[in-house]
């Protein structure tokens, strides 16, 4: 896949910036439609914790994982990156990687 190399090419590609929650929700829905295991390697929480995390992501809620040591909190959090897009457009040299279509830093 060829990535846009200019702002005009990015606009022409139809790219629409979305929030992280919207991005996670979209990718979660896609994985659910494909029938994939959403949290591979997480065992024992299929009926308790994982459905609640799915509901939180579908609803766009914030959530906090509470639990004792060794209850897979970090493991679950590390797997949340799979619900993010593989790449996001950024202007080369930008220190904060802000939205190229709506930059906030003076350099962009
Ligand atoms: Zn910038």
Coordinates of N, CA, C and O and ligand atoms in Angstrom, one line a residue:
X1 N 0.8 -1.2 0.0 CA 0.0 0.0 0.0 C 0.9 1.2 0.0 O 1.8 1.4 0.8
X2 N 0.6 2.2 -0.9 CA 1.4 3.4 -1.0 C 0.8 4.4 -0.1 O -0.4 4.7 0.0
X3 N 1.6 5.0 0.8 CA 1.2 6.0 1.8 C 1.3 7.4 1.2 O 2.2 7.7 0.4
X4 N 0.4 8.2 1.6 CA 0.4 9.6 1.1 C 1.7 10.3 1.5 O 2.2 10.1 2.7
X5 N 2.3 11.1 0.6 CA 3.6 11.7 1.0 C 3.5 13.2 1.0 O 4.5 13.9 1.1
X6 N 2.3 13.7 0.9 CA 2.0 15.2 1.0 C 0.7 15.4 1.6 O -0.2 14.5 1.7
X7 N 0.4 16.6 2.1 CA -0.9 17.0 2.7 C -2.0 16.8 1.7 O -3.0 16.3 2.0
X8 N -1.7 17.2 0.4 CA -2.7 17.1 -0.6 C -3.0 15.7 -0.9 O -4.2 15.3 -1.0
X9 N -2.0 14.8 -1.0 CA -2.2 13.4 -1.2 C -3.0 12.8 0.0 O -3.9 11.9 -0.2
X10 N -2.7 13.2 1.2 CA -3.4 12.7 2.4 C -4.9 13.1 2.3 O -5.8 12.3 2.5
X11 N -5.2 14.4 1.9 CA -6.6 14.9 1.8 C -7.3 14.1 0.7 O -8.4 13.6 0.9
X12 N -6.6 13.9 -0.4 CA -7.2 13.2 -1.6 C -7.4 11.7 -1.2 O -8.3 11.1 -1.8
X13 N -6.7 11.2 -0.3 CA -6.9 9.7 0.1 C -8.2 9.5 0.9 O -8.6 8.4 1.0
X14 N -8.8 10.6 1.3 CA -10.0 10.5 2.1 C -9.8 10.3 3.6 O -10.7 9.9 4.3
X15 N -8.6 10.4 4.0 CA -8.2 10.2 5.4 C -9.0 11.2 6.3 O -9.1 12.4 6.0
X16 N -9.7 10.6 7.3 CA -10.4 11.4 8.3 C -9.8 11.1 9.7 O -9.8 9.9 10.1
X17 N -9.3 12.1 10.4 CA -8.7 11.8 11.7 C -9.9 11.4 12.7 O -11.0 12.0 12.6
X18 N -9.6 10.5 13.5 CA -10.5 10.0 14.5 C -9.8 10.0 15.9 O -8.6 9.9 16.0
X19 N -10.6 10.0 16.9 CA -10.1 9.9 18.3 C -9.6 8.5 18.5 O -9.9 7.5 17.8
X20 N -8.7 8.3 19.5 CA -8.2 7.0 19.8 C -9.4 6.0 20.2 O -9.4 4.9 19.8
X21 N -10.4 6.5 20.9 CA -11.5 5.7 21.3 C -12.3 5.2 20.0 O -12.7 4.1 19.9
X22 N -12.5 6.2 19.1 CA -13.2 5.8 17.9 C -12.4 4.8 17.1 O -13.0 3.8 16.5
X23 N -11.1 5.0 17.0 CA -10.2 4.1 16.3 C -10.3 2.7 16.9 O -10.4 1.7 16.2
X24 N -10.2 2.6 18.3 CA -10.2 1.3 19.0 C -11.6 0.7 18.8 O -11.6 -0.6 18.5
X25 N -12.6 1.4 18.8 CA -14.0 0.9 18.6 C -14.1 0.3 17.2 O -14.6 -0.9 17.0
X26 N -13.7 1.0 16.2 CA -13.8 0.6 14.8 C -13.0 -0.7 14.6 O -13.5 -1.7 14.0
X27 N -11.8 -0.8 15.1 CA -11.0 -2.0 15.0 C -11.5 -3.2 15.8 O -11.4 -4.3 15.4
X28 N -12.1 -2.9 17.0 CA -12.7 -3.9 17.8 C -13.9 -4.5 17.0 O -14.0 -5.7 16.9
X29 N -14.7 -3.7 16.5 CA -15.9 -4.2 15.7 C -15.4 -5.0 14.5 O -15.9 -6.1 14.3
X30 N -14.3 -4.6 13.9 CA -13.8 -5.4 12.7 C -13.3 -6.7 13.2 O -13.6 -7.8 12.5
X31 N -12.6 -6.8 14.3 CA -12.1 -8.1 14.8 C -13.3 -9.0 15.3 O -13.2 -10.2 15.1
X32 N -14.3 -8.4 15.9 CA -15.5 -9.2 16.3 C -16.2 -9.8 15.1 O -16.5 -10.9 15.0
X33 N -16.3 -9.0 14.0 CA -16.9 -9.5 12.8 C -16.1 -10.6 12.1 O -16.7 -11.5 11.6
X34 N -14.8 -10.5 12.3 CA -14.0 -11.6 11.8 C -14.0 -12.9 12.7 O -13.4 -13.9 12.3
X35 N -14.5 -12.7 13.9 CA -14.6 -13.8 14.8 C -13.3 -14.1 15.5 O -13.0 -15.3 15.9
X36 N -12.4 -13.2 15.5 CA -11.1 -13.4 16.1 C -11.1 -13.4 17.6 O -11.9 -12.8 18.2
X37 N -10.1 -14.1 18.2 CA -9.9 -14.1 19.6 C -9.4 -12.7 20.0 O -8.3 -12.4 19.5
X38 N -10.1 -11.9 20.8 CA -9.7 -10.5 21.0 C -8.5 -10.4 21.9 O -7.7 -9.5 21.8
X39 N -8.4 -11.3 22.9 CA -7.3 -11.2 23.8 C -6.6 -12.6 23.9 O -6.8 -13.3 24.9
X40 N -5.8 -12.9 22.9 CA -5.1 -14.2 22.9 C -4.2 -14.3 24.1 O -3.5 -13.3 24.4
X41 N -4.2 -15.4 24.8 CA -3.2 -15.6 25.9 C -3.8 -15.2 27.2 O -3.2 -15.5 28.3
X42 N -5.0 -14.6 27.2 CA -5.7 -14.2 28.5 C -6.7 -15.4 28.8 O -7.6 -15.5 28.0
X43 N -6.4 -16.1 29.9 CA -7.2 -17.3 30.2 C -8.0 -17.0 31.5 O -7.4 -16.5 32.4
X44 N -9.3 -17.4 31.5 CA -10.0 -17.4 32.7 C -10.9 -16.2 32.9 O -11.7 -16.1 33.9
X45 N -10.8 -15.2 32.0 CA -11.6 -14.0 32.2 C -12.6 -13.8 31.0 O -13.2 -12.8 30.8
X46 N -12.9 -14.9 30.4 CA -13.8 -14.9 29.2 C -15.2 -14.4 29.5 O -15.9 -13.9 28.7
X47 N -15.6 -14.7 30.7 CA -17.0 -14.4 31.1 C -17.1 -13.2 32.1 O -18.2 -12.9 32.4
X48 N -16.0 -12.7 32.5 CA -16.1 -11.6 33.5 C -15.4 -10.4 33.0 O -16.1 -9.4 32.6
X49 N -14.1 -10.3 33.0 CA -13.4 -9.1 32.7 C -13.4 -8.7 31.2 O -13.7 -7.6 30.9
X50 N -13.1 -9.7 30.3 CA -13.0 -9.4 28.9 C -14.3 -8.8 28.3 O -14.2 -7.8 27.5
X51 N -15.5 -9.4 28.6 CA -16.7 -8.7 28.0 C -16.9 -7.3 28.5 O -17.4 -6.5 27.8
X52 N -16.5 -7.0 29.8 CA -16.6 -5.7 30.3 C -15.7 -4.7 29.6 O -16.0 -3.6 29.3
X53 N -14.5 -5.2 29.2 CA -13.5 -4.3 28.5 C -14.1 -4.1 27.1 O -14.0 -3.0 26.6
X54 N -14.6 -5.2 26.5 CA -15.2 -5.0 25.1 C -16.3 -4.0 25.2 O -16.4 -3.1 24.3
X55 N -17.2 -4.1 26.2 CA -18.3 -3.1 26.3 C -17.8 -1.7 26.5 O -18.4 -0.8 25.9
X56 N -16.8 -1.6 27.3 CA -16.2 -0.2 27.6 C -15.7 0.4 26.3 O -15.9 1.5 26.0
X57 N -15.0 -0.5 25.5 CA -14.4 0.0 24.2 C -15.5 0.4 23.2 O -15.4 1.3 22.5
X58 N -16.6 -0.5 23.2 CA -17.7 -0.3 22.2 C -18.4 1.0 22.6 O -18.9 1.7 21.8
X59 N -18.5 1.3 23.9 CA -19.2 2.5 24.4 C -18.4 3.7 24.5 O -18.9 4.8 24.7
X60 N -17.1 3.6 24.3 CA -16.2 4.7 24.3 C -15.9 5.2 25.7 O -15.7 6.4 26.0
X61 N -16.0 4.3 26.7 CA -15.8 4.6 28.1 C -14.4 4.6 28.4 O -13.6 3.8 27.8
X62 N -14.0 5.3 29.5 CA -12.7 5.1 30.1 C -12.8 3.9 31.0 O -13.9 3.6 31.5
X63 N -11.7 3.3 31.3 CA -11.8 2.2 32.3 C -10.5 2.1 33.0 O -9.4 2.4 32.5
X64 N -10.6 1.5 34.2 CA -9.4 1.3 35.1 C -9.4 -0.2 35.4 O -10.5 -0.8 35.8
X65 N -8.3 -0.8 35.4 CA -8.2 -2.2 35.8 C -7.6 -2.3 37.2 O -6.5 -1.8 37.5
X66 N -8.5 -2.8 38.1 CA -8.1 -3.0 39.4 C -7.9 -4.4 39.7 O -8.6 -5.3 39.2
X67 N -6.9 -4.8 40.5 CA -6.7 -6.2 40.9 C -5.4 -6.4 41.6 O -4.5 -5.5 41.6
X68 N -5.3 -7.6 42.2 CA -4.1 -7.9 42.9 C -2.9 -8.2 41.9 O -3.2 -8.4 40.7
X69 N -1.7 -8.3 42.5 CA -0.6 -8.6 41.6 C -0.8 -10.0 40.9 O -1.3 -10.9 41.6
X70 N -0.5 -10.0 39.7 CA -0.6 -11.3 38.9 C -1.9 -11.6 38.4 O -2.2 -12.8 38.0
X71 N -2.8 -10.6 38.2 CA -4.1 -10.9 37.7 C -4.3 -10.4 36.2 O -5.4 -10.1 35.8
X72 N -3.2 -10.3 35.5 CA -3.1 -10.0 34.1 C -3.5 -8.6 33.7 O -3.9 -8.4 32.6
X73 N -3.4 -7.7 34.6 CA -3.8 -6.3 34.3 C -2.8 -5.8 33.2 O -3.3 -5.2 32.2
X74 N -1.5 -5.9 33.4 CA -0.6 -5.4 32.5 C -0.6 -6.2 31.2 O -0.6 -5.6 30.1
X75 N -0.8 -7.5 31.2 CA -0.9 -8.3 30.0 C -2.1 -7.8 29.2 O -2.1 -7.7 27.9
X76 N -3.2 -7.5 29.8 CA -4.4 -7.1 29.1 C -4.1 -5.7 28.5 O -4.4 -5.5 27.3
X77 N -3.5 -4.8 29.2 CA -3.3 -3.5 28.7 C -2.3 -3.5 27.5 O -2.5 -2.8 26.5
X78 N -1.3 -4.4 27.6 CA -0.4 -4.5 26.5 C -1.1 -5.0 25.2 O -0.6 -4.7 24.1
X79 N -2.2 -5.7 25.4 CA -2.9 -6.3 24.2 C -3.8 -5.2 23.6 O -4.3 -5.4 22.5
X80 N -4.0 -4.1 24.3 CA -5.0 -3.1 23.7 C -4.4 -2.4 22.5 O -5.1 -1.9 21.7
X81 N -3.1 -2.5 22.3 CA -2.5 -1.9 21.1 C -2.9 -2.5 19.9 O -2.9 -1.9 18.8
X82 N -3.4 -3.8 19.9 CA -3.9 -4.4 18.7 C -5.2 -3.8 18.2 O -5.6 -4.1 17.1
X83 N -5.8 -2.9 19.0 CA -7.0 -2.3 18.5 C -6.7 -0.9 18.0 O -7.6 -0.1 17.6
X84 N -5.4 -0.6 17.9 CA -5.0 0.7 17.2 C -4.6 0.4 15.8 O -4.2 -0.7 15.5
X85 N -4.7 1.5 15.0 CA -4.3 1.3 13.6 C -2.8 1.1 13.5 O -2.0 1.5 14.4
X86 N -2.3 0.4 12.5 CA -0.9 0.1 12.3 C -0.1 1.4 12.1 O 1.0 1.5 12.6
X87 N -0.6 2.4 11.5 CA 0.1 3.6 11.3 C -0.9 4.8 11.3 O -2.1 4.6 11.1
X88 N -0.3 6.0 11.7 CA -1.1 7.2 11.6 C -0.2 8.2 10.8 O 1.0 8.2 10.9
X89 N -0.8 9.1 10.0 CA 0.0 10.0 9.2 C 0.6 11.1 10.2 O 0.0 11.5 11.2
X90 N 1.8 11.5 9.9 CA 2.5 12.5 10.6 C 3.4 13.2 9.7 O 3.9 12.7 8.7
X91 N 3.6 14.5 10.0 CA 4.5 15.3 9.2 C 6.0 15.0 9.6 O 6.3 15.0 10.8
X92 N 6.8 14.7 8.7 CA 8.2 14.3 9.0 C 8.9 15.4 9.7 O 8.8 16.6 9.4
X93 N 9.5 15.1 10.8 CA 10.3 16.1 11.6 C 9.4 16.7 12.7 O 10.0 17.4 13.6
X94 N 8.2 16.4 12.8 CA 7.3 16.9 13.8 C 7.6 16.2 15.2 O 7.7 15.0 15.2
X95 N 7.8 17.0 16.2 CA 8.2 16.4 17.5 C 7.0 15.8 18.2 O 7.2 14.9 19.1
X96 N 5.8 16.2 18.0 CA 4.7 15.7 18.7 C 3.7 14.8 17.8 O 2.7 14.3 18.3
X97 N 4.1 14.7 16.6 CA 3.2 13.9 15.6 C 1.8 14.3 15.7 O 0.9 13.5 15.9
X98 N 1.5 15.6 15.6 CA 0.1 16.1 15.6 C -0.6 15.7 14.3 O 0.0 15.2 13.4
X99 N -1.9 16.0 14.3 CA -2.7 15.7 13.2 C -2.2 16.6 12.0 O -2.3 17.8 12.0
X100 N -1.8 16.0 10.9 CA -1.3 16.8 9.7 C -2.3 17.7 9.1 O -2.0 18.7 8.6
X101 N -3.6 17.3 9.3 CA -4.7 18.2 8.7 C -5.1 19.3 9.6 O -5.8 20.2 9.2
X102 N -4.7 19.2 10.9 CA -5.0 20.2 11.9 C -3.9 20.4 12.9 O -4.0 20.1 14.1
X103 N -2.7 20.8 12.4 CA -1.5 20.8 13.3 C -1.6 21.9 14.4 O -2.2 22.9 14.2
X104 N -1.0 21.5 15.5 CA -1.0 22.5 16.6 C 0.4 23.0 16.9 O 0.6 24.0 17.7
X105 N 1.5 22.4 16.4 CA 2.8 22.9 16.7 C 3.3 23.9 15.7 O 2.8 23.8 14.5
X106 N 4.1 24.8 16.1 CA 4.5 25.9 15.1 C 5.3 25.4 13.9 O 5.2 25.9 12.8
X107 N 6.0 24.3 14.1 CA 6.8 23.8 13.0 C 5.9 23.3 11.8 O 6.3 23.4 10.7
X108 N 4.8 22.7 12.2 CA 3.9 22.2 11.1 C 3.1 23.3 10.5 O 2.7 23.3 9.4
Ligands
LIG1 ZN1 3.8 19.2 14.3

